[in-house]
């Protein structure tokens, strides 16, 4: 897909930009080509684009974002189009409180291609909403999540009094945020996740898992990581943050994008892929949680069976309502 076509999808179909809208595009020095495409697409619909460029290596920890707190509060819509996501920062929370809308669109890819060239952007937001809403309502009423897979994952999350949300690209209301990751998400209680994850999908910004390996959780935090080649890479990534709070399981998500493939090119595509679930680590402030940390990233796993208060909403990666094969769980 052409980069300009991708920018038009974001501006017209996701932001619903119109004449006079003040749209802030926050990019970094590695995404100037994407910034030009965004600017062109915004001008074509009569919106007023403002381009803000940050240093890519500073975005993940969020300090440079906090300096923009009051600037962001002046926008009608904000697109976070840097290499790393900063949707979970206090500055975004502040902008939302002032009525701005925020679209998180982390642009990082592992093969040098542009995120705006990826086919998964063509997923229909309305279809994702129809798929996700039944699961969202079950999560809203639920107290516990259990996830199992045939490879040996068996995890429990406490979600009592936590509210789920849905991302589908599209922005729909002032003071709300969305993401290019199409998903149902919920921030679990941060110190009550327990069990074993057999990771077989993606390690976020690191890329694909070559061979499944085990990660254990105790009282909300990573307790051990299996000493495989991928396990060692993941350990090093955790350690690079120099922050114990990055080990906290702070988000549970279910992918809703049928066009997405978990292929390790873009973490935002990986976690969006239908038939997967992901666990987010670190900050979750803008997701409705209370956990702060030096960053945020996600681990993606295939073909989950997901039970809310003991009742299945997904079996082996297929959501209830799409198949009748839910017996015998």
CSV table of C-alpha atoms in Angstrom, one decimal:
chain,number,residue,atom,x,y,z
A,1,UNK,CA,0.0,0.0,0.0
A,2,UNK,CA,1.2,3.5,-0.8
A,3,UNK,CA,2.3,5.7,2.1
A,4,UNK,CA,-0.1,8.5,1.1
A,5,UNK,CA,-3.0,6.0,1.0
A,6,UNK,CA,-2.2,4.9,4.5
A,7,UNK,CA,-2.1,8.6,5.7
A,8,UNK,CA,-5.5,9.2,4.1
A,9,UNK,CA,-7.0,6.2,6.0
A,10,UNK,CA,-5.8,7.6,9.3
A,11,UNK,CA,-6.9,11.2,8.6
A,12,UNK,CA,-10.3,10.5,7.0
A,13,UNK,CA,-11.4,7.1,8.4
A,14,UNK,CA,-9.8,7.2,11.8
A,15,UNK,CA,-9.6,10.8,12.8
A,16,UNK,CA,-12.7,11.9,10.9
A,17,UNK,CA,-10.8,15.1,10.3
A,18,UNK,CA,-12.8,18.1,9.0
A,19,UNK,CA,-12.2,21.7,8.0
A,20,UNK,CA,-10.7,23.8,10.8
A,21,UNK,CA,-9.7,20.9,13.1
A,22,UNK,CA,-6.4,21.4,14.9
A,23,UNK,CA,-4.5,18.2,14.5
A,24,UNK,CA,-1.1,17.7,16.1
A,25,UNK,CA,1.2,15.0,14.6
A,26,UNK,CA,4.0,14.0,17.0
A,27,UNK,CA,6.8,12.3,15.2
A,28,UNK,CA,10.5,11.7,15.6
A,29,UNK,CA,13.5,12.3,13.3
A,30,UNK,CA,13.1,8.8,11.8
A,31,UNK,CA,9.6,9.4,10.5
A,32,UNK,CA,9.8,12.6,8.5
A,33,UNK,CA,8.5,10.9,5.3
A,34,UNK,CA,5.4,9.8,7.3
A,35,UNK,CA,5.0,13.3,8.7
A,36,UNK,CA,4.9,14.8,5.3
A,37,UNK,CA,2.2,12.3,4.2
A,38,UNK,CA,0.1,13.1,7.3
A,39,UNK,CA,0.4,16.8,6.7
A,40,UNK,CA,-0.6,16.5,3.1
A,41,UNK,CA,-3.7,14.3,4.0
A,42,UNK,CA,-4.8,16.7,6.7
A,43,UNK,CA,-4.5,19.8,4.5
A,44,UNK,CA,-6.6,18.0,1.8
A,45,UNK,CA,-9.6,17.9,4.1
A,46,UNK,CA,-9.1,21.4,5.4
A,47,UNK,CA,-7.7,20.6,8.8
A,48,UNK,CA,-4.9,22.6,10.4
A,49,UNK,CA,-1.9,20.3,11.0
A,50,UNK,CA,0.9,21.0,13.5
A,51,UNK,CA,4.0,18.9,13.2
A,52,UNK,CA,6.1,18.3,16.4
A,53,UNK,CA,9.3,16.3,16.1
A,54,UNK,CA,11.0,14.6,19.1
A,55,UNK,CA,14.2,12.6,19.5
A,56,UNK,CA,13.3,8.9,19.0
A,57,UNK,CA,15.5,7.7,21.8
A,58,UNK,CA,13.8,9.9,24.4
A,59,UNK,CA,10.2,8.9,23.7
A,60,UNK,CA,9.9,5.5,25.4
A,61,UNK,CA,10.6,6.9,28.9
A,62,UNK,CA,8.1,9.7,28.4
A,63,UNK,CA,9.9,12.8,29.9
A,64,UNK,CA,9.9,14.7,26.6
A,65,UNK,CA,6.2,14.0,26.3
A,66,UNK,CA,5.5,15.5,29.7
A,67,UNK,CA,7.1,18.8,28.6
A,68,UNK,CA,4.3,19.0,25.9
A,69,UNK,CA,1.5,18.6,28.4
A,70,UNK,CA,0.0,22.1,28.0
A,71,UNK,CA,0.6,22.2,24.2
A,72,UNK,CA,-1.2,19.0,23.7
A,73,UNK,CA,-4.2,20.3,25.6
A,74,UNK,CA,-4.8,22.9,22.9
A,75,UNK,CA,-5.4,20.3,20.1
A,76,UNK,CA,-8.7,18.8,18.8
A,77,UNK,CA,-6.9,15.6,17.9
A,78,UNK,CA,-3.3,14.3,18.5
A,79,UNK,CA,-1.6,11.5,16.6
A,80,UNK,CA,1.3,9.8,18.5
A,81,UNK,CA,3.3,8.8,15.5
A,82,UNK,CA,6.8,8.3,17.0
A,83,UNK,CA,8.7,5.0,17.0
A,84,UNK,CA,7.4,4.2,20.5
A,85,UNK,CA,4.0,4.3,22.1
A,86,UNK,CA,3.4,7.0,24.7
A,87,UNK,CA,-0.4,6.5,25.1
A,88,UNK,CA,0.2,5.5,28.7
A,89,UNK,CA,1.7,8.9,29.8
A,90,UNK,CA,0.3,11.5,32.2
A,91,UNK,CA,0.6,14.1,29.4
A,92,UNK,CA,-1.9,12.2,27.3
A,93,UNK,CA,-4.2,11.9,30.2
A,94,UNK,CA,-4.0,15.7,30.7
A,95,UNK,CA,-4.8,16.3,27.0
A,96,UNK,CA,-7.8,14.0,27.2
A,97,UNK,CA,-9.0,15.9,30.2
A,98,UNK,CA,-9.0,19.1,28.1
A,99,UNK,CA,-11.1,17.5,25.4
A,100,UNK,CA,-8.5,16.5,23.0
A,101,UNK,CA,-8.7,13.1,21.2
A,102,UNK,CA,-5.6,10.9,21.0
A,103,UNK,CA,-4.7,8.3,18.4
A,104,UNK,CA,-1.7,6.1,19.4
A,105,UNK,CA,0.1,5.0,16.3
A,106,UNK,CA,3.6,3.7,17.1
A,107,UNK,CA,5.5,3.7,13.9
A,108,UNK,CA,8.3,1.2,14.7
A,109,UNK,CA,9.0,-1.6,12.2
A,110,UNK,CA,11.6,-4.3,12.2
A,111,UNK,CA,12.2,-4.4,8.5
A,112,UNK,CA,12.6,-0.7,7.6
A,113,UNK,CA,9.2,-0.4,5.9
A,114,UNK,CA,6.7,2.3,6.8
A,115,UNK,CA,3.7,1.5,9.1
A,116,UNK,CA,1.6,3.5,6.7
A,117,UNK,CA,2.4,1.0,3.9
A,118,UNK,CA,1.0,-2.0,5.9
A,119,UNK,CA,-2.2,-3.7,4.7
A,120,UNK,CA,-3.6,-4.2,8.2
A,121,UNK,CA,-4.6,-0.5,8.2
A,122,UNK,CA,-7.4,-1.5,5.8
A,123,UNK,CA,-9.3,-3.4,8.5
A,124,UNK,CA,-12.8,-2.0,8.9
A,125,UNK,CA,-13.2,-0.3,12.3
A,126,UNK,CA,-16.9,-1.1,12.4
A,127,UNK,CA,-16.3,-4.8,11.9
A,128,UNK,CA,-13.7,-4.8,14.7
A,129,UNK,CA,-16.2,-3.1,17.0
A,130,UNK,CA,-18.9,-5.7,16.2
A,131,UNK,CA,-16.4,-8.5,17.0
A,132,UNK,CA,-15.1,-6.9,20.1
A,133,UNK,CA,-18.2,-5.5,21.9
A,134,UNK,CA,-19.6,-8.9,23.1
A,135,UNK,CA,-16.2,-9.7,24.7
A,136,UNK,CA,-16.0,-6.2,26.2
A,137,UNK,CA,-19.4,-6.6,27.9
A,138,UNK,CA,-18.4,-10.0,29.4
A,139,UNK,CA,-15.2,-8.4,30.7
A,140,UNK,CA,-17.1,-5.4,32.1
A,141,UNK,CA,-19.2,-7.8,34.2
A,142,UNK,CA,-16.3,-10.1,35.1
A,143,UNK,CA,-14.1,-10.6,38.1
A,144,UNK,CA,-11.5,-13.0,36.8
A,145,UNK,CA,-9.9,-14.0,33.5
A,146,UNK,CA,-8.2,-17.3,32.9
A,147,UNK,CA,-6.2,-18.0,29.7
A,148,UNK,CA,-5.0,-21.4,28.6
A,149,UNK,CA,-3.4,-22.6,25.4
A,150,UNK,CA,-2.5,-26.1,24.1
A,151,UNK,CA,1.2,-25.3,24.5
A,152,UNK,CA,0.8,-24.9,28.3
A,153,UNK,CA,-0.2,-21.3,29.1
A,154,UNK,CA,-2.3,-21.2,32.2
A,155,UNK,CA,-2.7,-17.7,33.6
A,156,UNK,CA,-5.2,-15.9,35.9
A,157,UNK,CA,-5.9,-12.2,36.0
A,158,UNK,CA,-8.0,-10.3,38.6
A,159,UNK,CA,-10.2,-7.7,36.8
A,160,UNK,CA,-12.7,-6.9,39.6
A,161,UNK,CA,-13.8,-3.2,39.4
A,162,UNK,CA,-11.5,-2.6,36.3
A,163,UNK,CA,-13.2,-1.3,33.2
A,164,UNK,CA,-12.3,-2.7,29.7
A,165,UNK,CA,-12.1,-0.6,26.5
A,166,UNK,CA,-11.9,-1.2,22.8
A,167,UNK,CA,-9.5,0.2,20.2
A,168,UNK,CA,-10.4,0.2,16.6
A,169,UNK,CA,-8.4,3.0,15.1
A,170,UNK,CA,-11.4,5.3,14.9
A,171,UNK,CA,-11.8,8.3,17.2
A,172,UNK,CA,-15.4,9.0,18.2
A,173,UNK,CA,-15.7,11.4,21.1
A,174,UNK,CA,-13.7,14.4,22.6
A,175,UNK,CA,-11.6,13.3,25.6
A,176,UNK,CA,-11.2,9.7,24.3
A,177,UNK,CA,-8.2,7.8,22.9
A,178,UNK,CA,-7.8,5.1,20.4
A,179,UNK,CA,-5.0,3.1,18.9
A,180,UNK,CA,-4.0,1.6,15.6
A,181,UNK,CA,-3.9,-1.6,17.5
A,182,UNK,CA,-7.4,-3.1,17.1
A,183,UNK,CA,-8.1,-4.8,20.4
A,184,UNK,CA,-10.3,-5.2,23.4
A,185,UNK,CA,-8.2,-4.4,26.5
A,186,UNK,CA,-8.5,-4.2,30.3
A,187,UNK,CA,-5.9,-3.2,33.0
A,188,UNK,CA,-5.9,-6.1,35.5
A,189,UNK,CA,-5.2,-5.5,39.2
A,190,UNK,CA,-1.5,-5.1,39.1
A,191,UNK,CA,-0.4,-7.5,41.9
A,192,UNK,CA,-2.7,-10.4,41.2
A,193,UNK,CA,-1.6,-12.0,37.9
A,194,UNK,CA,-0.4,-15.6,38.5
A,195,UNK,CA,0.6,-18.6,36.4
A,196,UNK,CA,2.6,-19.6,33.3
A,197,UNK,CA,2.7,-18.1,29.9
A,198,UNK,CA,4.2,-20.1,27.0
A,199,UNK,CA,5.1,-17.3,24.6
A,200,UNK,CA,4.9,-18.3,20.9
A,201,UNK,CA,4.1,-15.1,19.0
A,202,UNK,CA,5.9,-11.8,19.3
A,203,UNK,CA,8.0,-10.0,21.8
A,204,UNK,CA,6.8,-6.5,20.8
A,205,UNK,CA,9.6,-4.3,19.6
A,206,UNK,CA,12.1,-7.2,19.7
A,207,UNK,CA,10.3,-9.3,17.1
A,208,UNK,CA,9.1,-12.8,16.6
A,209,UNK,CA,9.6,-15.7,19.0
A,210,UNK,CA,11.7,-18.4,17.3
A,211,UNK,CA,10.9,-21.1,19.7
A,212,UNK,CA,8.1,-21.1,22.4
A,213,UNK,CA,9.4,-20.5,26.0
A,214,UNK,CA,8.0,-20.1,29.5
A,215,UNK,CA,7.5,-17.1,31.6
A,216,UNK,CA,6.0,-17.4,35.1
A,217,UNK,CA,4.1,-14.8,37.0
A,218,UNK,CA,3.7,-14.4,40.7
A,219,UNK,CA,1.6,-11.7,42.4
A,220,UNK,CA,1.5,-9.6,39.3
A,221,UNK,CA,5.1,-9.6,38.3
A,222,UNK,CA,7.4,-11.7,36.1
A,223,UNK,CA,8.9,-14.3,38.4
A,224,UNK,CA,11.1,-16.2,35.9
A,225,UNK,CA,12.0,-16.4,32.2
A,226,UNK,CA,13.1,-19.6,30.6
A,227,UNK,CA,16.8,-19.5,29.6
A,228,UNK,CA,16.3,-20.0,25.9
A,229,UNK,CA,17.8,-17.8,23.1
A,230,UNK,CA,14.6,-15.7,23.0
A,231,UNK,CA,14.2,-15.8,26.8
A,232,UNK,CA,17.7,-14.2,27.1
A,233,UNK,CA,16.8,-11.5,24.6
A,234,UNK,CA,13.7,-10.7,26.5
A,235,UNK,CA,15.5,-10.6,29.8
A,236,UNK,CA,18.0,-8.1,28.4
A,237,UNK,CA,15.2,-6.0,27.1
A,238,UNK,CA,13.5,-5.9,30.5
A,239,UNK,CA,16.8,-5.0,32.2
A,240,UNK,CA,17.4,-2.2,29.7
A,241,UNK,CA,14.7,-0.1,31.4
A,242,UNK,CA,16.4,-0.3,34.8
A,243,UNK,CA,13.0,-0.3,36.4
A,244,UNK,CA,11.5,-3.2,38.3
A,245,UNK,CA,8.0,-1.8,37.6
A,246,UNK,CA,8.4,-2.8,34.0
A,247,UNK,CA,8.0,-6.5,35.0
A,248,UNK,CA,4.4,-5.8,36.1
A,249,UNK,CA,1.6,-7.3,34.0
A,250,UNK,CA,-0.5,-4.2,33.5
A,251,UNK,CA,-2.6,-4.9,30.5
A,252,UNK,CA,-4.6,-7.8,29.0
A,253,UNK,CA,-5.6,-7.5,25.4
A,254,UNK,CA,-7.4,-9.5,22.6
A,255,UNK,CA,-6.6,-8.8,19.0
A,256,UNK,CA,-9.5,-7.8,16.6
A,257,UNK,CA,-7.8,-7.2,13.3
A,258,UNK,CA,-8.5,-10.0,10.7
A,259,UNK,CA,-6.1,-8.4,8.2
A,260,UNK,CA,-3.2,-8.3,10.7
A,261,UNK,CA,-0.6,-11.1,10.8
A,262,UNK,CA,1.7,-11.7,13.7
A,263,UNK,CA,4.9,-11.7,11.6
A,264,UNK,CA,7.3,-9.6,13.7
A,265,UNK,CA,7.4,-6.6,11.4
A,266,UNK,CA,5.4,-4.2,13.5
A,267,UNK,CA,4.5,-4.9,17.1
A,268,UNK,CA,1.3,-2.9,16.7
A,269,UNK,CA,0.2,-5.3,13.9
A,270,UNK,CA,1.3,-8.3,15.9
A,271,UNK,CA,-0.8,-7.5,19.0
A,272,UNK,CA,-3.8,-6.6,16.7
A,273,UNK,CA,-3.9,-9.9,15.0
A,274,UNK,CA,-7.2,-11.8,15.5
A,275,UNK,CA,-6.6,-15.1,17.2
A,276,UNK,CA,-4.0,-13.8,19.6
A,277,UNK,CA,-3.9,-12.2,23.1
A,278,UNK,CA,-1.3,-10.0,24.6
A,279,UNK,CA,0.0,-9.0,27.9
A,280,UNK,CA,1.2,-5.4,28.3
A,281,UNK,CA,4.0,-4.5,30.8
A,282,UNK,CA,4.8,-1.2,32.5
A,283,UNK,CA,2.7,2.0,32.3
A,284,UNK,CA,-1.1,1.6,32.0
A,285,UNK,CA,-2.3,5.0,33.2
A,286,UNK,CA,-4.3,6.0,30.0
A,287,UNK,CA,-5.8,2.4,29.9
A,288,UNK,CA,-7.6,2.9,33.2
A,289,UNK,CA,-5.0,1.5,35.5
A,290,UNK,CA,-2.8,3.0,38.2
A,291,UNK,CA,0.6,1.7,37.3
A,292,UNK,CA,3.5,3.9,36.3
A,293,UNK,CA,6.9,2.8,34.9
A,294,UNK,CA,9.7,3.7,32.5
A,295,UNK,CA,7.8,2.4,29.5
A,296,UNK,CA,5.3,0.0,28.0
A,297,UNK,CA,5.5,-3.0,25.7
A,298,UNK,CA,3.6,-6.2,24.9
A,299,UNK,CA,4.0,-9.9,24.5
A,300,UNK,CA,1.8,-11.7,22.0
A,301,UNK,CA,0.6,-15.3,22.1
A,302,UNK,CA,-1.4,-17.4,19.6
A,303,UNK,CA,-4.7,-19.4,19.9
A,304,UNK,CA,-5.9,-18.6,23.4
A,305,UNK,CA,-8.9,-20.1,25.2
A,306,UNK,CA,-10.1,-17.2,27.3
A,307,UNK,CA,-12.6,-17.7,30.2
A,308,UNK,CA,-14.3,-14.9,32.1
A,309,UNK,CA,-15.6,-16.1,35.5
A,310,UNK,CA,-15.3,-19.6,34.1
A,311,UNK,CA,-17.2,-19.0,30.9
A,312,UNK,CA,-15.5,-18.9,27.5
A,313,UNK,CA,-15.4,-15.9,25.3
A,314,UNK,CA,-12.8,-17.3,23.0
A,315,UNK,CA,-11.7,-20.9,22.2
A,316,UNK,CA,-8.4,-21.6,20.6
A,317,UNK,CA,-8.3,-18.2,19.1
A,318,UNK,CA,-11.9,-18.0,17.8
A,319,UNK,CA,-14.4,-15.6,19.5
A,320,UNK,CA,-17.7,-16.9,20.8
A,321,UNK,CA,-20.4,-16.1,18.4
A,322,UNK,CA,-18.2,-16.8,15.4
A,323,UNK,CA,-18.2,-20.5,16.0
A,324,UNK,CA,-20.5,-22.9,17.8
A,325,UNK,CA,-17.6,-25.1,19.0
A,326,UNK,CA,-17.5,-24.0,22.6
A,327,UNK,CA,-18.4,-27.3,24.3
A,328,UNK,CA,-16.1,-29.3,26.4
A,329,UNK,CA,-14.0,-26.5,27.9
